Coordinates of C-alpha atoms and ligand atoms in Angstrom, one line a residue:
X179 CA -18.5 -1.2 4.7
X180 CA -15.2 1.0 6.0
X181 CA -17.0 4.1 8.6
X182 CA -14.7 7.1 8.6
X183 CA -14.3 10.2 10.7
X184 CA -13.6 12.5 9.0
X185 CA -12.2 14.9 11.1
X186 CA -9.7 12.0 11.9
X187 CA -8.2 11.3 7.8
X188 CA -8.6 15.2 7.3
X189 CA -7.1 18.2 10.0
X190 CA -9.5 20.4 10.8
X191 CA -9.8 24.2 9.1
X192 CA -11.4 27.0 9.1
X193 CA -14.2 28.2 6.1
X194 CA -13.5 29.7 3.2
X195 CA -9.5 29.2 4.9
X196 CA -7.2 32.7 5.8
X197 CA -6.0 32.9 2.1
X198 CA -9.8 32.9 1.0
X199 CA -8.8 30.2 -2.0
X200 CA -11.6 27.5 -2.1
X201 CA -8.7 25.3 -2.6
X202 CA -5.4 24.9 -0.6
X203 CA -2.5 23.4 1.0
X204 CA -2.5 21.5 4.1
X205 CA 0.0 19.9 6.1
X206 CA -1.9 16.4 6.5
X207 CA -0.3 15.8 10.3
X208 CA -3.7 16.8 12.8
X209 CA -2.0 19.0 15.0
X210 CA -0.3 21.0 12.8
X211 CA -3.0 21.0 10.1
X212 CA -0.7 24.4 8.3
X213 CA -2.6 26.1 4.9
X214 CA -1.3 27.7 2.6
X215 CA -2.6 28.9 -1.0
X216 CA -2.2 26.7 -4.3
X217 CA -0.3 29.4 -5.5
X218 CA 2.6 28.4 -3.3
X219 CA 5.7 26.4 -4.8
X220 CA 6.1 23.8 -2.1
X221 CA 6.6 20.0 -0.8
X222 CA 6.1 19.6 2.4
X223 CA 4.5 22.0 5.3
X224 CA 6.9 25.2 6.8
X225 CA 6.1 24.8 9.7
X226 CA 6.6 21.0 11.2
X227 CA 7.4 19.7 7.7
X228 CA 5.4 17.0 7.7
X229 CA 3.9 16.2 3.6
X230 CA 0.8 18.4 2.6
X231 CA -2.7 18.0 1.2
X232 CA -4.5 19.5 -1.5
X233 CA -7.5 20.4 0.4
X234 CA -11.3 21.9 -0.9
X235 CA -14.1 23.6 1.1
X236 CA -16.9 22.4 -1.2
X237 CA -19.5 24.2 0.5
X238 CA -17.9 27.0 -0.7
X239 CA -17.7 25.1 -5.3
X240 CA -20.6 24.0 -7.2
X241 CA -22.4 21.2 -5.4
X242 CA -22.1 17.6 -7.2
X243 CA -25.0 15.2 -7.4
X244 CA -24.0 12.6 -8.1
X245 CA -21.2 10.8 -9.2
X246 CA -23.5 9.7 -13.9
X247 CA -23.0 13.6 -13.4
X248 CA -19.7 12.7 -15.0
X249 CA -20.5 10.2 -17.5
X250 CA -21.8 12.3 -19.9
X251 CA -18.2 13.2 -20.6
X252 CA -16.5 9.9 -22.2
X253 CA -17.1 10.1 -25.4
X254 CA -16.3 13.8 -26.4
X255 CA -13.9 14.2 -29.1
X256 CA -11.4 15.9 -27.1
X257 CA -11.7 19.4 -30.2
X258 CA -12.2 22.7 -27.4
X259 CA -11.6 23.7 -24.6
X260 CA -14.2 21.8 -22.5
X261 CA -13.8 18.6 -25.4
X262 CA -10.2 18.7 -25.2
X263 CA -10.9 18.5 -20.6
X264 CA -13.5 16.2 -21.4
X265 CA -11.4 14.2 -23.4
X266 CA -8.8 13.6 -20.9
X267 CA -9.7 10.4 -18.2
X268 CA -8.5 13.1 -15.1
X269 CA -9.9 16.4 -16.2
X270 CA -13.2 14.6 -17.1
X271 CA -13.9 15.0 -13.2
X272 CA -12.3 18.3 -13.0
X273 CA -15.1 19.2 -9.6
X274 CA -12.8 16.9 -7.8
X275 CA -9.5 17.9 -9.0
X276 CA -10.6 22.1 -8.6
X277 CA -7.4 23.4 -7.7
X278 CA -6.6 25.3 -10.7
X279 CA -6.6 28.7 -11.4
X280 CA -9.1 28.0 -15.0
X281 CA -9.8 26.4 -17.7
X282 CA -6.1 27.7 -19.7
X283 CA -4.3 26.3 -17.3
X284 CA -4.8 23.3 -17.5
X285 CA -1.4 20.8 -19.3
X286 CA -3.0 18.2 -21.2
X287 CA -2.7 15.3 -24.1
X288 CA -5.9 12.8 -23.5
X289 CA -3.4 11.1 -20.8
X290 CA -5.9 8.9 -19.1
X291 CA -8.2 6.5 -21.4
X292 CA -6.8 3.9 -19.7
X293 CA -9.5 0.5 -19.4
X294 CA -10.6 -1.8 -16.5
X295 CA -11.2 -5.4 -18.6
X296 CA -13.3 -8.1 -16.6
X297 CA -10.4 -11.2 -16.9
X298 CA -11.8 -14.4 -16.9
X299 CA -9.1 -16.2 -18.7
X300 CA -6.6 -14.8 -15.0
X301 CA -9.5 -15.7 -13.2
X302 CA -9.9 -19.3 -14.0
X303 CA -6.1 -19.8 -13.4
X304 CA -6.7 -18.1 -9.8
X305 CA -9.3 -19.8 -9.0
X306 CA -12.3 -16.6 -8.7
X307 CA -15.4 -17.0 -10.6
X308 CA -15.9 -15.4 -13.4
X309 CA -16.3 -11.6 -13.4
X310 CA -14.7 -11.4 -10.4
X311 CA -11.1 -10.2 -11.6
X312 CA -10.7 -7.3 -12.6
X313 CA -6.9 -5.5 -14.3
X314 CA -7.2 -1.4 -14.4
X315 CA -5.0 -0.7 -17.4
X316 CA -2.3 2.6 -16.8
X317 CA -0.1 1.2 -19.0
X318 CA -2.2 2.3 -22.0
X319 CA -1.1 5.7 -20.7
X320 CA 0.7 8.5 -23.1
X321 CA 4.0 7.5 -21.3
X322 CA 2.5 3.7 -20.8
X323 CA 2.2 4.0 -17.3
X324 CA -0.7 5.0 -15.0
X325 CA 2.5 8.1 -14.1
X326 CA 0.2 10.7 -16.8
X327 CA -2.6 11.5 -14.4
X328 CA -0.3 13.0 -12.4
X329 CA 1.5 14.6 -14.4
X330 CA -0.6 16.2 -16.1
X331 CA -1.5 18.0 -12.8
X332 CA 1.7 18.9 -11.7
X333 CA 2.8 19.7 -15.2
X334 CA -1.0 22.6 -14.5
X335 CA 0.3 23.5 -11.2
X336 CA 3.7 24.3 -12.8
X337 CA 2.1 26.8 -15.4
X338 CA 0.2 28.2 -13.1
X339 CA 3.0 29.1 -11.1
X340 CA 5.7 30.0 -13.5
X341 CA 7.7 27.1 -14.5
X342 CA 10.1 26.8 -16.7
X343 CA 12.7 23.8 -15.6
X344 CA 11.1 20.8 -14.1
X345 CA 12.7 18.3 -13.0
X346 CA 12.4 14.7 -10.8
X347 CA 14.3 11.3 -9.6
X348 CA 12.8 8.5 -11.4
X349 CA 13.4 4.6 -11.5
X350 CA 11.6 5.1 -15.3
X351 CA 7.9 5.6 -15.9
X352 CA 8.2 9.2 -13.2
X353 CA 11.0 10.5 -15.8
X354 CA 10.0 8.5 -19.2
X355 CA 6.7 11.7 -18.5
X356 CA 7.8 13.5 -16.8
X357 CA 10.1 13.9 -20.2
X358 CA 6.3 13.8 -22.4
X359 CA 4.5 16.8 -19.9
X360 CA 7.4 19.0 -20.0
X361 CA 8.1 18.8 -24.3
X362 CA 4.6 19.2 -24.7
X363 CA 4.4 22.0 -22.3
X364 CA 8.1 23.7 -24.1
X365 CA 9.0 23.6 -20.2
X366 CA 12.9 21.5 -20.0
X367 CA 12.7 19.3 -18.7
X368 CA 15.5 17.0 -15.9
X369 CA 15.8 13.9 -14.9
X370 CA 17.7 11.3 -12.2
X371 CA 18.1 8.0 -12.9
X372 CA 20.4 5.3 -10.4
X373 CA 22.7 4.2 -12.7
X374 CA 22.2 1.0 -14.8
X375 CA 18.6 0.7 -12.8
X376 CA 15.9 1.2 -15.1
X377 CA 14.7 -0.3 -17.7
X378 CA 15.6 1.0 -21.6
X379 CA 12.3 1.1 -22.6
X380 CA 12.4 3.5 -19.7
X381 CA 15.7 5.6 -20.5
X382 CA 14.3 5.9 -24.5
X383 CA 11.4 8.0 -23.4
X384 CA 13.6 9.9 -21.4
X385 CA 16.2 11.1 -23.3
X386 CA 14.1 10.3 -27.1
X387 CA 11.3 13.2 -25.8
X388 CA 14.5 15.4 -25.2
X389 CA 14.8 15.2 -21.2
X390 CA 18.8 16.6 -19.8
X391 CA 18.8 12.8 -18.4
X392 CA 21.4 13.2 -15.5
X393 CA 22.6 8.5 -15.1
X394 CA 23.7 8.8 -11.2
X395 CA 25.6 7.1 -9.7
X396 CA 23.9 6.4 -7.3
X397 CA 20.2 4.6 -6.8
X398 CA 16.6 5.6 -6.2
X399 CA 17.1 7.5 -3.0
X400 CA 20.5 9.3 -3.8
X401 CA 18.5 10.5 -6.8
X402 CA 15.3 11.6 -4.6
X403 CA 18.1 13.4 -1.6
X404 CA 19.8 14.7 -4.3
X405 CA 16.4 16.5 -6.6
X406 CA 15.2 17.8 -3.4
X407 CA 18.8 19.3 -2.4
X408 CA 18.3 21.2 -5.9
X409 CA 14.9 21.4 -6.2
X410 CA 13.6 22.7 -2.2
X411 CA 17.7 23.5 -0.7
X412 CA 18.7 26.0 -4.0
X413 CA 15.7 27.6 -5.2
X414 CA 18.2 30.0 -7.2
X415 CA 18.1 27.1 -9.3
X416 CA 14.1 27.1 -10.6
X417 CA 13.6 23.9 -10.8
X418 CA 9.9 22.5 -10.2
X419 CA 9.6 19.1 -8.1
X420 CA 7.2 16.7 -9.9
X421 CA 7.9 13.3 -7.7
X422 CA 5.0 12.4 -5.6
X423 CA 6.0 14.5 -2.7
X424 CA 4.5 17.1 -4.8
X425 CA 0.5 17.3 -3.5
X426 CA -0.9 18.1 -7.4
X427 CA 0.0 14.8 -8.6
X428 CA -1.5 13.5 -6.4
X429 CA -4.6 14.9 -7.4
X430 CA -4.1 13.8 -10.5
X431 CA -4.0 10.1 -9.7
X432 CA -7.2 9.9 -7.7
X433 CA -9.0 9.9 -11.1
X434 CA -7.6 6.0 -11.3
X435 CA -11.0 5.7 -8.9
X436 CA -12.5 7.5 -9.9
X437 CA -12.6 5.5 -13.6
X438 CA -12.7 2.3 -12.6
X439 CA -16.1 3.4 -9.5
X440 CA -17.5 4.7 -13.8
X441 CA -16.4 1.2 -15.5
X442 CA -18.8 -0.5 -12.7
X443 CA -21.6 2.0 -13.1
X444 CA -20.0 4.0 -9.9
X445 CA -20.9 0.9 -7.4
X446 CA -16.6 0.2 -5.9
X447 CA -15.5 -3.1 -5.9
X448 CA -14.8 -4.9 -2.8
X449 CA -10.9 -4.2 -3.3
X450 CA -8.1 -2.7 -5.4
X451 CA -4.7 -4.3 -5.2
X452 CA -1.1 -2.6 -6.1
X453 CA 2.4 -2.2 -6.0
X454 CA 3.8 0.1 -3.6
X455 CA 6.7 1.7 -4.6
X456 CA 7.1 5.7 -4.0
X457 CA 3.5 5.0 -2.3
X458 CA 1.9 7.7 -3.9
X459 CA 0.4 5.7 -5.9
X460 CA -2.3 3.6 -2.5
X461 CA -1.9 7.1 -0.9
X462 CA -4.1 9.6 -3.9
X463 CA -6.5 6.3 -4.0
X464 CA -7.1 6.6 0.3
X465 CA -7.6 10.4 -0.8
X466 CA -9.9 9.8 -3.3
X467 CA -12.4 7.9 -1.0
X468 CA -12.0 10.0 2.3
X469 CA -13.1 13.2 -0.1
X470 CA -16.4 11.3 -1.7
X471 CA -17.2 9.9 0.7
X472 CA -17.3 12.9 2.8
X473 CA -19.1 14.8 0.0
X474 CA -22.0 11.6 -0.6
X475 CA -21.3 10.2 -3.2
X476 CA -20.5 6.8 -2.0
X477 CA -21.5 4.5 -0.1
X478 CA -19.0 1.9 0.5
X479 CA -15.1 2.0 0.6
X480 CA -13.1 -0.3 -1.4
X481 CA -10.6 -2.6 1.0
X482 CA -6.2 -1.3 -0.3
X483 CA -3.8 -3.9 -0.8
X484 CA -0.1 -2.7 -1.2
X485 CA 2.2 -5.0 -2.8
X486 CA 5.8 -4.4 -1.9
X487 CA 9.0 -6.6 -3.8
X488 CA 10.5 -8.8 -1.1
X489 CA 13.7 -6.5 -1.9
X490 CA 12.1 -3.0 -1.1
X491 CA 10.3 -3.9 1.5
X492 CA 10.4 -1.4 3.7
X493 CA 6.1 -0.8 4.0
X494 CA 5.4 -3.8 4.4
X495 CA 8.2 -4.7 7.0
X496 CA 6.8 -1.4 9.0
X497 CA 3.8 -1.4 9.0
X498 CA 4.9 -5.3 10.8
X499 CA 6.2 -4.0 13.6
X500 CA 3.0 -2.3 14.2
X501 CA 3.4 0.9 12.4
X502 CA 0.1 2.3 11.6
X503 CA -1.7 6.2 10.8
X504 CA -4.1 6.1 14.8
X505 CA -5.1 9.8 13.6
X506 CA -2.2 11.1 12.3
X507 CA 0.0 10.2 15.9
X508 CA 2.1 7.1 14.0
X509 CA 5.0 6.8 15.4
X510 CA 8.4 8.0 14.1
X511 CA 10.8 6.3 16.1
X512 CA 9.4 3.2 14.3
X513 CA 10.9 4.3 10.9
X514 CA 13.7 6.1 12.3
X515 CA 15.0 2.5 13.9
X516 CA 14.2 0.7 11.2
X517 CA 15.7 3.5 9.1
X518 CA 18.9 3.5 11.3
X519 CA 19.7 -0.4 10.8
X520 CA 20.0 -0.3 6.8
X521 CA 22.6 2.3 6.6
X522 CA 23.9 -0.2 9.2
X523 CA 23.7 -2.9 6.8
X524 CA 24.2 -0.1 3.9
X525 CA 21.3 -2.4 2.3
X526 CA 20.3 -1.1 -1.1
X527 CA 17.1 -2.4 -2.1
X528 CA 17.0 -5.1 -5.2
X529 CA 14.6 -5.9 -6.7
X530 CA 13.6 -7.7 -10.4
X531 CA 10.3 -4.6 -10.5
X532 CA 13.1 -2.1 -11.8
X533 CA 10.1 0.6 -10.4
X534 CA 8.9 -0.5 -7.5
X535 CA 13.3 -0.8 -6.3
X536 CA 12.8 1.8 -3.8
X537 CA 13.6 1.9 0.3
X538 CA 13.1 4.7 1.3
X539 CA 9.4 5.4 0.6
X540 CA 8.5 9.6 0.3
X541 CA 4.3 9.6 1.0
X542 CA 4.9 6.7 4.4
X543 CA 2.9 8.7 6.0
X544 CA -0.6 9.5 3.8
X545 CA 0.3 5.3 2.1
X546 CA -0.6 4.5 5.9
X547 CA -4.1 7.0 6.4
X548 CA -4.5 4.8 3.4
X549 CA -4.4 2.1 4.2
X550 CA -6.3 3.6 7.4
X551 CA -8.8 4.8 5.4
X552 CA -8.8 1.9 3.2
X553 CA -9.2 -0.7 5.5
X554 CA -6.4 -2.1 3.9
X555 CA -3.1 -4.7 3.8
X556 CA 0.9 -5.7 3.6
X557 CA 2.1 -7.8 1.9
X558 CA 5.2 -8.6 0.0
X559 CA 6.1 -11.1 -2.6
X560 CA 10.1 -12.5 -4.5
X561 CA 10.6 -11.9 -7.5
X562 CA 9.8 -14.9 -8.5
X563 CA 6.2 -14.6 -7.5
X564 CA 6.4 -10.9 -10.0
X565 CA 8.2 -12.7 -13.0
X566 CA 5.6 -16.1 -12.9
X567 CA 1.9 -13.5 -12.1
X568 CA 3.9 -11.2 -15.5
X569 CA 4.3 -14.0 -17.4
X570 CA 0.1 -14.7 -16.4
X571 CA -1.0 -11.8 -16.9
X572 CA 0.2 -11.1 -20.7
X573 CA -0.7 -14.6 -21.5
X574 CA -4.6 -14.5 -20.4
X575 CA -4.5 -10.3 -20.2
X576 CA -2.5 -7.4 -22.3
X577 CA 0.6 -8.1 -20.4
X578 CA 3.0 -5.2 -18.1
X579 CA 5.0 -4.4 -16.9
X580 CA 6.7 -6.7 -13.6
X581 CA 5.8 -4.2 -11.3
X582 CA 3.1 -4.3 -12.6
X583 CA 1.9 -7.8 -11.9
X584 CA 3.3 -7.4 -8.0
X585 CA -0.1 -7.2 -7.3
X586 CA -1.5 -9.9 -9.1
X587 CA 1.6 -11.8 -6.9
X588 CA -0.5 -10.0 -3.8
X589 CA -4.0 -11.3 -5.3
X590 CA -3.3 -14.4 -5.4
X591 CA -0.7 -14.9 -2.1
X592 CA -4.4 -13.1 -0.1
X593 CA -6.4 -15.6 -1.6
X594 CA -4.6 -18.2 -0.4
X595 CA -4.8 -16.5 3.4
X596 CA -8.0 -16.6 3.0
X597 CA -7.9 -12.5 3.3
X598 CA -10.1 -12.4 0.8
X599 CA -12.5 -14.7 -1.4
X600 CA -13.1 -16.1 -4.3
X601 CA -16.5 -14.2 -4.0
X602 CA -15.0 -10.9 -3.3
X603 CA -15.6 -8.0 -6.9
X604 CA -11.3 -7.1 -6.9
X605 CA -8.9 -4.3 -9.0
X606 CA -5.8 -4.7 -9.6
X607 CA -3.8 -1.3 -11.1
X608 CA -1.6 -2.3 -14.4
X609 CA 0.4 0.6 -13.4
X610 CA 3.0 -0.1 -16.6
X611 CA 2.5 -1.4 -20.0
X612 CA 4.7 -4.5 -21.0
X613 CA 7.3 -2.8 -23.1
X614 CA 8.0 -1.3 -20.7
X615 CA 10.5 -3.5 -19.3
X616 CA 11.1 -5.6 -23.0
X617 CA 14.5 -7.5 -21.3
X618 CA 12.8 -9.0 -18.6
X619 CA 10.6 -11.0 -20.6
X620 CA 12.7 -11.7 -22.9
X621 CA 15.1 -13.2 -20.3
X622 CA 11.6 -15.1 -18.6
X623 CA 11.7 -16.4 -22.0
X624 CA 14.3 -17.8 -23.3
X625 CA 16.8 -17.2 -20.8
X626 CA 19.4 -14.6 -22.4
X627 CA 19.6 -11.1 -20.3
X628 CA 20.0 -8.6 -22.7
X629 CA 20.7 -6.1 -20.8
X630 CA 25.2 -7.9 -20.2
X631 CA 24.9 -8.5 -24.9
X632 CA 24.5 -5.1 -24.5
X633 CA 27.2 -4.0 -22.0
X634 CA 29.3 -6.4 -24.1
X635 CA 28.8 -4.6 -27.4
X636 CA 30.8 -2.3 -29.3
X637 CA 29.6 2.4 -29.0
X638 CA 30.1 4.7 -31.5
X639 CA 29.4 8.0 -30.9
X640 CA 26.3 9.0 -31.2
X641 CA 25.3 10.7 -34.4
X642 CA 21.2 12.3 -35.2
X643 CA 20.5 15.5 -35.5
X644 CA 18.6 15.3 -32.0
X645 CA 20.2 11.9 -30.4
X646 CA 20.4 13.0 -26.5
X647 CA 22.4 10.5 -24.6
X648 CA 22.1 10.6 -20.8
X649 CA 25.2 12.2 -18.5
X650 CA 26.3 9.7 -16.1
X651 CA 27.4 12.3 -13.0
X652 CA 28.5 12.2 -9.5
X653 CA 26.5 11.6 -6.4
X654 CA 28.0 14.5 -5.2
X655 CA 25.5 17.7 -5.3
X656 CA 28.7 20.2 -7.7
X657 CA 29.1 17.6 -9.5
X658 CA 25.3 18.1 -10.7
X659 CA 25.1 21.3 -10.5
X660 CA 27.9 21.4 -13.3
X661 CA 26.2 18.7 -15.6
X662 CA 23.1 20.8 -15.0
X663 CA 24.9 23.1 -17.1
X664 CA 25.2 25.6 -13.8
X665 CA 27.8 27.2 -12.8
X666 CA 28.1 25.3 -8.9
X667 CA 30.6 28.2 -7.7
X668 CA 28.3 30.5 -8.0
X669 CA 25.2 29.1 -6.2
X670 CA 25.8 29.0 -2.0
X671 CA 25.2 25.3 -1.2
X672 CA 22.7 24.3 1.4
X673 CA 24.8 24.1 4.7
X674 CA 24.3 20.6 6.1
X675 CA 21.3 20.3 8.1
X676 CA 20.9 20.1 11.9
X677 CA 18.6 18.4 14.1
X678 CA 15.6 19.6 14.0
X679 CA 15.7 21.8 10.8
X680 CA 13.1 22.5 9.0
X681 CA 11.6 22.1 5.7
X682 CA 11.9 18.3 5.1
X683 CA 11.1 15.4 7.4
X684 CA 13.6 13.2 7.4
X685 CA 12.2 9.5 8.8
Ligands
F0G33 N1 4.8 0.5 -10.7 C1 5.5 1.3 -11.6 C2 5.6 0.6 -12.9 C3 5.6 2.4 -11.6 O1 6.6 2.8 -12.4 C4 5.8 2.5 -9.6 C5 6.8 4.3 -9.8 C6 5.5 2.3 -9.3 C7 4.6 0.8 -9.5 C8 4.8 1.9 -7.3 O2 3.9 2.7 -7.7 O3 5.4 5.6 -6.1 O4 3.1 5.2 -6.3 O5 4.0 2.9 -5.4 N2 7.9 4.6 -10.0 C9 8.3 5.3 -9.9 C10 9.1 6.2 -10.7 C11 9.1 5.2 -8.2 O6 10.1 6.8 -10.9 O7 8.8 6.0 -11.7 P1 4.3 4.7 -5.7

């Protein structure tokens, strides 16, 4: 059992904070701990530039006596205000993410009704005992990935603050989820994707749901840098940022852990294993368990394993170099040196698991905190391992996309290393649906790279009434703003950052 002194995890705050609200935003840096109202739109601390959490003054909120309280909602039909929220696998736990003003704010489309499968056939392949391996199928969400858990929460906040334009950079699933929620919430969705970097299934979703899709000539890290400039540094553009630096996203993603606990009769498993990309999901898991422990609702916190792909292994490399949360006093020079090395080598992340092809994960400090809360480990697995384990999940489970299978490949490695024993109960998070990336599957089984076939195919101009082709744009701020339909010459572009400038911390 992992015991945790709560004050080391979250900075202290004065009960009923200066804003006199039971929910508020707080800087995760214990040496700062600045607080902001939930009505503010922020993705970093205005004082020190660190990431923000959503925090709750639990003493001034209705007391949750035990987790069984949530069970009766599971079978609700989904009509009426209460029914609509009870039906959602996120909002049926709404007392654990009570940042909204009223239930009318909540943007929900029945997300999070996902399945925890006891995967005995797959367990047998890994020489585990029956009942010990469980797969959490987040691909069963409406847009086909776990992102819907977070989007419902971030869209709820966007509606609370009156946002009309919402945007993200994405390796594919975030953009699909954002585009779907934006269409339903009647907001303009804008997505930045790296050129040639996202799978066709995911691209097709962003186009089909009507998002303005900008294919920026660069990779995910370039896209995220640009979208932060657009949303944070040029407020005049009125763009609300939906990437996982948005702390409201992670509030929704906590619910994945609640559903696992619910399926296990509120008993914690021994391990949770999750692929690591931008490190939002693992961060949300750590926060979920820290809060449940703080509230006295669970006794045991499971251990966490975060699995990187070898071509996008920043967390693994940094942890190997000794980086750890250290009660919030982690050493940023380890990160700075590592990133300087990446720049010098002009390193570009590369993996078949395109969803996690990221070398500068924005939630890094929160992931370090989650590793500390959950006594976690980090590993990296090769593309071949990912592909083989993806095929195993398909043959002996219900299938998943390549990035998701990193969790099962990581489990296999941790069993071989005897870090996980065969008697322990393990939940692997399958983050995205198998049909997200059919090219990877077809190539595995036939050797044919559908992408090269598609590239050679003759093109016709799109002519459907609702055709919404992507716009290819240079990795250039002015060009991007123009592609958004805004007169870039009428906008004061942000000056190049001087060292020490706030608000964003660049490691
Ligand atoms: N698995 C899938 C299928 C994903 O799409 C992602 C992230 C991850 C795992 C990693 O999760 O970023 O919270 O560590 N996809 C993002 C996107 C980056 O843009 O769709 P993370």
